[in-house]
Amino acid sequence: MLEKLFSLGYSKTFAERYYELWGERALSIAEAMEKPLPRCFRVNTLRIEIPRLTKLLNKKGFQFRRVPWAREGFCLTREPFSITSTPEYLSGLLYIQEASSMYPPVALDPKPGEVVADMAAAPGGKTSYLAQLMENEGIIYAFDVGEDRLKETRLNLSRLGVTNTILFHKSSLYIDELGVEFDKILLDAPCTGSGTIHKNPERKANRTMDDIKFCQGLQMQLLEKGLSVLKNGGILVYSTCSLEPEENEFVIQWVLDNFDVELLPLRYGEPALTKPFGIELSEEIKKARRFYPDKHGTSGFFVAKLRKL
């Protein structure tokens, strides 16, 4: 079993960790990540209704299936030519987005008129989905540190017709300087990205435990900042594209132990782990959700929904 993980290119450290977490299933997860994911897209309802766009694409020979957790989401089953070369894509009627990354905005469920923060916004996929769910009403404060990625975000938001978003070229660790209280916050946190091996195969071998510890520290800092500017009763959705419990369940356990919050149930995905590496966590952690490549046909993903009390 471990030899098979080594043969796929995993370092000894991570092969052993994954076997300890999932047993024999670790291999099916790893093998599923060797395959490319289906190309998925979101209909941009700021510019067109869902039935109208699906008809336009069907006429051109595109076929697709629905994403169960996103009303506007579809995954292609037949792509006669690249969907990114269609006038529909170029004019912002749709956005290419991985299925699992559609879930955090849906879980946050922002409403028109609310004040929302996106704490790590680039390249704008989730930000633009938030704006779409808000019908371009209310305001989104979107932060990112990468200058080039922010340029890409600006272009994406412009193409998609998003008008309710202010972009900040700054770490959201400074979010409290705005003096704004938020109804809802999305933190799709910087992470080791171990759930995205299908597009970053080098991460099998070049990540270390130090990388995980660094990301965990940053994730905790960002969560603490986010909760400090969230209204009482407000919602914060935390997500990562990491498989590591240290960046997921352990971080959420730390939040439950140190802040006046509750974890809200989510409908899709598998329950989060409550005994990773034999460490007992609160049964509440099951309310957070994991997506796996072998079961859900997505990248490895984690989502938790918190309410501030």
PDB file of N, CA, C and O in Angstrom, residues 51-92:
ATOM      1  N   PRO A  51     -31.656  29.071 -17.858  1.00  0.00           N
ATOM      2  CA  PRO A  51     -32.163  28.298 -19.003  1.00  0.00           C
ATOM      3  C   PRO A  51     -31.729  28.862 -20.354  1.00  0.00           C
ATOM      4  O   PRO A  51     -31.477  28.117 -21.301  1.00  0.00           O
ATOM      5  N   ARG A  52     -31.612  30.199 -20.415  1.00  0.00           N
ATOM      6  CA  ARG A  52     -31.237  30.816 -21.688  1.00  0.00           C
ATOM      7  C   ARG A  52     -29.803  30.439 -22.071  1.00  0.00           C
ATOM      8  O   ARG A  52     -29.514  30.089 -23.208  1.00  0.00           O
ATOM      9  N   LEU A  53     -28.905  30.494 -21.097  1.00  0.00           N
ATOM     10  CA  LEU A  53     -27.509  30.163 -21.402  1.00  0.00           C
ATOM     11  C   LEU A  53     -27.350  28.673 -21.708  1.00  0.00           C
ATOM     12  O   LEU A  53     -26.635  28.299 -22.644  1.00  0.00           O
ATOM     13  N   THR A  54     -28.009  27.814 -20.944  1.00  0.00           N
ATOM     14  CA  THR A  54     -27.851  26.375 -21.196  1.00  0.00           C
ATOM     15  C   THR A  54     -28.360  26.020 -22.598  1.00  0.00           C
ATOM     16  O   THR A  54     -27.769  25.188 -23.275  1.00  0.00           O
ATOM     17  N   LYS A  55     -29.423  26.686 -23.038  1.00  0.00           N
ATOM     18  CA  LYS A  55     -29.923  26.443 -24.407  1.00  0.00           C
ATOM     19  C   LYS A  55     -28.896  26.882 -25.454  1.00  0.00           C
ATOM     20  O   LYS A  55     -28.646  26.173 -26.429  1.00  0.00           O
ATOM     21  N   LEU A  56     -28.309  28.062 -25.253  1.00  0.00           N
ATOM     22  CA  LEU A  56     -27.292  28.563 -26.190  1.00  0.00           C
ATOM     23  C   LEU A  56     -26.139  27.572 -26.318  1.00  0.00           C
ATOM     24  O   LEU A  56     -25.651  27.294 -27.412  1.00  0.00           O
ATOM     25  N   LEU A  57     -25.680  27.034 -25.175  1.00  0.00           N
ATOM     26  CA  LEU A  57     -24.547  26.105 -25.187  1.00  0.00           C
ATOM     27  C   LEU A  57     -24.941  24.754 -25.787  1.00  0.00           C
ATOM     28  O   LEU A  57     -24.169  24.146 -26.525  1.00  0.00           O
ATOM     29  N   ASN A  58     -26.152  24.288 -25.473  1.00  0.00           N
ATOM     30  CA  ASN A  58     -26.631  23.018 -26.047  1.00  0.00           C
ATOM     31  C   ASN A  58     -26.648  23.064 -27.576  1.00  0.00           C
ATOM     32  O   ASN A  58     -26.266  22.102 -28.242  1.00  0.00           O
ATOM     33  N   LYS A  59     -27.066  24.207 -28.092  1.00  0.00           N
ATOM     34  CA  LYS A  59     -27.139  24.368 -29.564  1.00  0.00           C
ATOM     35  C   LYS A  59     -25.756  24.227 -30.198  1.00  0.00           C
ATOM     36  O   LYS A  59     -25.631  23.838 -31.355  1.00  0.00           O
ATOM     37  N   LYS A  60     -24.712  24.574 -29.447  1.00  0.00           N
ATOM     38  CA  LYS A  60     -23.342  24.490 -29.970  1.00  0.00           C
ATOM     39  C   LYS A  60     -22.729  23.114 -29.713  1.00  0.00           C
ATOM     40  O   LYS A  60     -21.553  22.888 -30.014  1.00  0.00           O
ATOM     41  N   GLY A  61     -23.503  22.204 -29.110  1.00  0.00           N
ATOM     42  CA  GLY A  61     -23.014  20.846 -28.902  1.00  0.00           C
ATOM     43  C   GLY A  61     -22.439  20.568 -27.529  1.00  0.00           C
ATOM     44  O   GLY A  61     -21.934  19.471 -27.261  1.00  0.00           O
ATOM     45  N   PHE A  62     -22.472  21.553 -26.628  1.00  0.00           N
ATOM     46  CA  PHE A  62     -21.981  21.326 -25.261  1.00  0.00           C
ATOM     47  C   PHE A  62     -23.028  20.554 -24.466  1.00  0.00           C
ATOM     48  O   PHE A  62     -24.221  20.835 -24.560  1.00  0.00           O
ATOM     49  N   GLN A  63     -22.542  19.594 -23.690  1.00  0.00           N
ATOM     50  CA  GLN A  63     -23.437  18.868 -22.784  1.00  0.00           C
ATOM     51  C   GLN A  63     -22.837  18.924 -21.391  1.00  0.00           C
ATOM     52  O   GLN A  63     -21.612  18.979 -21.234  1.00  0.00           O
ATOM     53  N   PHE A  64     -23.691  18.901 -20.384  1.00  0.00           N
ATOM     54  CA  PHE A  64     -23.211  19.093 -19.016  1.00  0.00           C
ATOM     55  C   PHE A  64     -24.212  18.526 -18.030  1.00  0.00           C
ATOM     56  O   PHE A  64     -25.373  18.267 -18.359  1.00  0.00           O
ATOM     57  N   ARG A  65     -23.708  18.343 -16.806  1.00  0.00           N
ATOM     58  CA  ARG A  65     -24.579  17.902 -15.709  1.00  0.00           C
ATOM     59  C   ARG A  65     -24.531  18.943 -14.602  1.00  0.00           C
ATOM     60  O   ARG A  65     -23.563  19.705 -14.493  1.00  0.00           O
ATOM     61  N   ARG A  66     -25.563  18.958 -13.792  1.00  0.00           N
ATOM     62  CA  ARG A  66     -25.643  19.959 -12.718  1.00  0.00           C
ATOM     63  C   ARG A  66     -24.652  19.667 -11.592  1.00  0.00           C
ATOM     64  O   ARG A  66     -24.364  18.508 -11.298  1.00  0.00           O
ATOM     65  N   VAL A  67     -24.165  20.705 -10.960  1.00  0.00           N
ATOM     66  CA  VAL A  67     -23.416  20.572  -9.704  1.00  0.00           C
ATOM     67  C   VAL A  67     -24.465  20.519  -8.592  1.00  0.00           C
ATOM     68  O   VAL A  67     -25.256  21.458  -8.453  1.00  0.00           O
ATOM     69  N   PRO A  68     -24.515  19.446  -7.792  1.00  0.00           N
ATOM     70  CA  PRO A  68     -25.626  19.272  -6.843  1.00  0.00           C
ATOM     71  C   PRO A  68     -25.811  20.428  -5.872  1.00  0.00           C
ATOM     72  O   PRO A  68     -26.933  20.742  -5.483  1.00  0.00           O
ATOM     73  N   TRP A  69     -24.701  21.063  -5.450  1.00  0.00           N
ATOM     74  CA  TRP A  69     -24.799  22.074  -4.398  1.00  0.00           C
ATOM     75  C   TRP A  69     -24.853  23.510  -4.927  1.00  0.00           C
ATOM     76  O   TRP A  69     -24.892  24.444  -4.142  1.00  0.00           O
ATOM     77  N   ALA A  70     -24.828  23.692  -6.237  1.00  0.00           N
ATOM     78  CA  ALA A  70     -24.816  25.062  -6.787  1.00  0.00           C
ATOM     79  C   ALA A  70     -25.847  25.160  -7.912  1.00  0.00           C
ATOM     80  O   ALA A  70     -25.660  24.555  -8.967  1.00  0.00           O
ATOM     81  N   ARG A  71     -26.898  25.912  -7.682  1.00  0.00           N
ATOM     82  CA  ARG A  71     -27.981  26.030  -8.666  1.00  0.00           C
ATOM     83  C   ARG A  71     -27.467  26.508 -10.019  1.00  0.00           C
ATOM     84  O   ARG A  71     -27.952  26.096 -11.070  1.00  0.00           O
ATOM     85  N   GLU A  72     -26.447  27.364  -9.995  1.00  0.00           N
ATOM     86  CA  GLU A  72     -25.906  27.949 -11.226  1.00  0.00           C
ATOM     87  C   GLU A  72     -24.735  27.155 -11.807  1.00  0.00           C
ATOM     88  O   GLU A  72     -24.154  27.542 -12.815  1.00  0.00           O
ATOM     89  N   GLY A  73     -24.364  26.035 -11.145  1.00  0.00           N
ATOM     90  CA  GLY A  73     -23.146  25.309 -11.517  1.00  0.00           C
ATOM     91  C   GLY A  73     -23.394  24.090 -12.387  1.00  0.00           C
ATOM     92  O   GLY A  73     -24.361  23.348 -12.179  1.00  0.00           O
ATOM     93  N   PHE A  74     -22.502  23.867 -13.364  1.00  0.00           N
ATOM     94  CA  PHE A  74     -22.583  22.723 -14.277  1.00  0.00           C
ATOM     95  C   PHE A  74     -21.184  22.200 -14.561  1.00  0.00           C
ATOM     96  O   PHE A  74     -20.228  22.979 -14.593  1.00  0.00           O
ATOM     97  N   CYS A  75     -21.072  20.873 -14.797  1.00  0.00           N
ATOM     98  CA  CYS A  75     -19.804  20.282 -15.230  1.00  0.00           C
ATOM     99  C   CYS A  75     -19.990  19.705 -16.621  1.00  0.00           C
ATOM    100  O   CYS A  75     -20.984  19.018 -16.898  1.00  0.00           O
ATOM    101  N   LEU A  76     -19.037  19.983 -17.495  1.00  0.00           N
ATOM    102  CA  LEU A  76     -19.140  19.554 -18.890  1.00  0.00           C
ATOM    103  C   LEU A  76     -18.960  18.044 -19.016  1.00  0.00           C
ATOM    104  O   LEU A  76     -18.047  17.465 -18.426  1.00  0.00           O
ATOM    105  N   THR A  77     -19.844  17.424 -19.801  1.00  0.00           N
ATOM    106  CA  THR A  77     -19.688  16.005 -20.146  1.00  0.00           C
ATOM    107  C   THR A  77     -19.310  15.868 -21.623  1.00  0.00           C
ATOM    108  O   THR A  77     -18.802  14.851 -22.048  1.00  0.00           O
ATOM    109  N   ARG A  78     -19.570  16.922 -22.397  1.00  0.00           N
ATOM    110  CA  ARG A  78     -19.121  16.956 -23.795  1.00  0.00           C
ATOM    111  C   ARG A  78     -18.731  18.385 -24.128  1.00  0.00           C
ATOM    112  O   ARG A  78     -19.506  19.320 -23.912  1.00  0.00           O
ATOM    113  N   GLU A  79     -17.497  18.558 -24.609  1.00  0.00           N
ATOM    114  CA  GLU A  79     -16.970  19.891 -24.951  1.00  0.00           C
ATOM    115  C   GLU A  79     -16.410  19.802 -26.369  1.00  0.00           C
ATOM    116  O   GLU A  79     -15.237  19.503 -26.568  1.00  0.00           O
ATOM    117  N   PRO A  80     -17.254  20.072 -27.401  1.00  0.00           N
ATOM    118  CA  PRO A  80     -16.809  19.891 -28.792  1.00  0.00           C
ATOM    119  C   PRO A  80     -15.630  20.787 -29.166  1.00  0.00           C
ATOM    120  O   PRO A  80     -14.837  20.457 -30.031  1.00  0.00           O
ATOM    121  N   PHE A  81     -15.516  21.938 -28.500  1.00  0.00           N
ATOM    122  CA  PHE A  81     -14.340  22.808 -28.623  1.00  0.00           C
ATOM    123  C   PHE A  81     -14.260  23.586 -27.324  1.00  0.00           C
ATOM    124  O   PHE A  81     -15.177  23.528 -26.504  1.00  0.00           O
ATOM    125  N   SER A  82     -13.162  24.301 -27.111  1.00  0.00           N
ATOM    126  CA  SER A  82     -12.962  24.931 -25.799  1.00  0.00           C
ATOM    127  C   SER A  82     -14.069  25.941 -25.506  1.00  0.00           C
ATOM    128  O   SER A  82     -14.297  26.879 -26.279  1.00  0.00           O
ATOM    129  N   ILE A  83     -14.715  25.758 -24.369  1.00  0.00           N
ATOM    130  CA  ILE A  83     -15.810  26.662 -23.983  1.00  0.00           C
ATOM    131  C   ILE A  83     -15.291  28.082 -23.753  1.00  0.00           C
ATOM    132  O   ILE A  83     -16.036  29.051 -23.879  1.00  0.00           O
ATOM    133  N   THR A  84     -13.983  28.199 -23.465  1.00  0.00           N
ATOM    134  CA  THR A  84     -13.420  29.544 -23.227  1.00  0.00           C
ATOM    135  C   THR A  84     -13.259  30.350 -24.512  1.00  0.00           C
ATOM    136  O   THR A  84     -12.930  31.532 -24.465  1.00  0.00           O
ATOM    137  N   SER A  85     -13.495  29.710 -25.666  1.00  0.00           N
ATOM    138  CA  SER A  85     -13.427  30.471 -26.926  1.00  0.00           C
ATOM    139  C   SER A  85     -14.822  30.879 -27.422  1.00  0.00           C
ATOM    140  O   SER A  85     -14.950  31.452 -28.495  1.00  0.00           O
ATOM    141  N   THR A  86     -15.850  30.584 -26.630  1.00  0.00           N
ATOM    142  CA  THR A  86     -17.213  30.944 -27.051  1.00  0.00           C
ATOM    143  C   THR A  86     -17.503  32.409 -26.736  1.00  0.00           C
ATOM    144  O   THR A  86     -16.956  32.963 -25.771  1.00  0.00           O
ATOM    145  N   PRO A  87     -18.391  33.050 -27.513  1.00  0.00           N
ATOM    146  CA  PRO A  87     -18.807  34.420 -27.177  1.00  0.00           C
ATOM    147  C   PRO A  87     -19.456  34.486 -25.791  1.00  0.00           C
ATOM    148  O   PRO A  87     -19.327  35.494 -25.101  1.00  0.00           O
ATOM    149  N   GLU A  88     -20.095  33.394 -25.389  1.00  0.00           N
ATOM    150  CA  GLU A  88     -20.755  33.372 -24.070  1.00  0.00           C
ATOM    151  C   GLU A  88     -19.733  33.529 -22.942  1.00  0.00           C
ATOM    152  O   GLU A  88     -19.965  34.264 -21.978  1.00  0.00           O
ATOM    153  N   TYR A  89     -18.597  32.834 -23.097  1.00  0.00           N
ATOM    154  CA  TYR A  89     -17.543  32.971 -22.085  1.00  0.00           C
ATOM    155  C   TYR A  89     -16.917  34.362 -22.160  1.00  0.00           C
ATOM    156  O   TYR A  89     -16.757  35.049 -21.141  1.00  0.00           O
ATOM    157  N   LEU A  90     -16.566  34.770 -23.375  1.00  0.00           N
ATOM    158  CA  LEU A  90     -15.829  36.037 -23.550  1.00  0.00           C
ATOM    159  C   LEU A  90     -16.658  37.244 -23.104  1.00  0.00           C
ATOM    160  O   LEU A  90     -16.099  38.248 -22.667  1.00  0.00           O
ATOM    161  N   SER A  91     -17.973  37.141 -23.203  1.00  0.00           N
ATOM    162  CA  SER A  91     -18.812  38.281 -22.795  1.00  0.00           C
ATOM    163  C   SER A  91     -19.293  38.164 -21.351  1.00  0.00           C
ATOM    164  O   SER A  91     -20.157  38.928 -20.917  1.00  0.00           O
ATOM    165  N   GLY A  92     -18.743  37.196 -20.605  1.00  0.00           N
ATOM    166  CA  GLY A  92     -19.013  37.132 -19.172  1.00  0.00           C
ATOM    167  C   GLY A  92     -20.338  36.500 -18.784  1.00  0.00           C
ATOM    168  O   GLY A  92     -20.844  36.728 -17.689  1.00  0.00           O
TER     169      GLY A  92
END
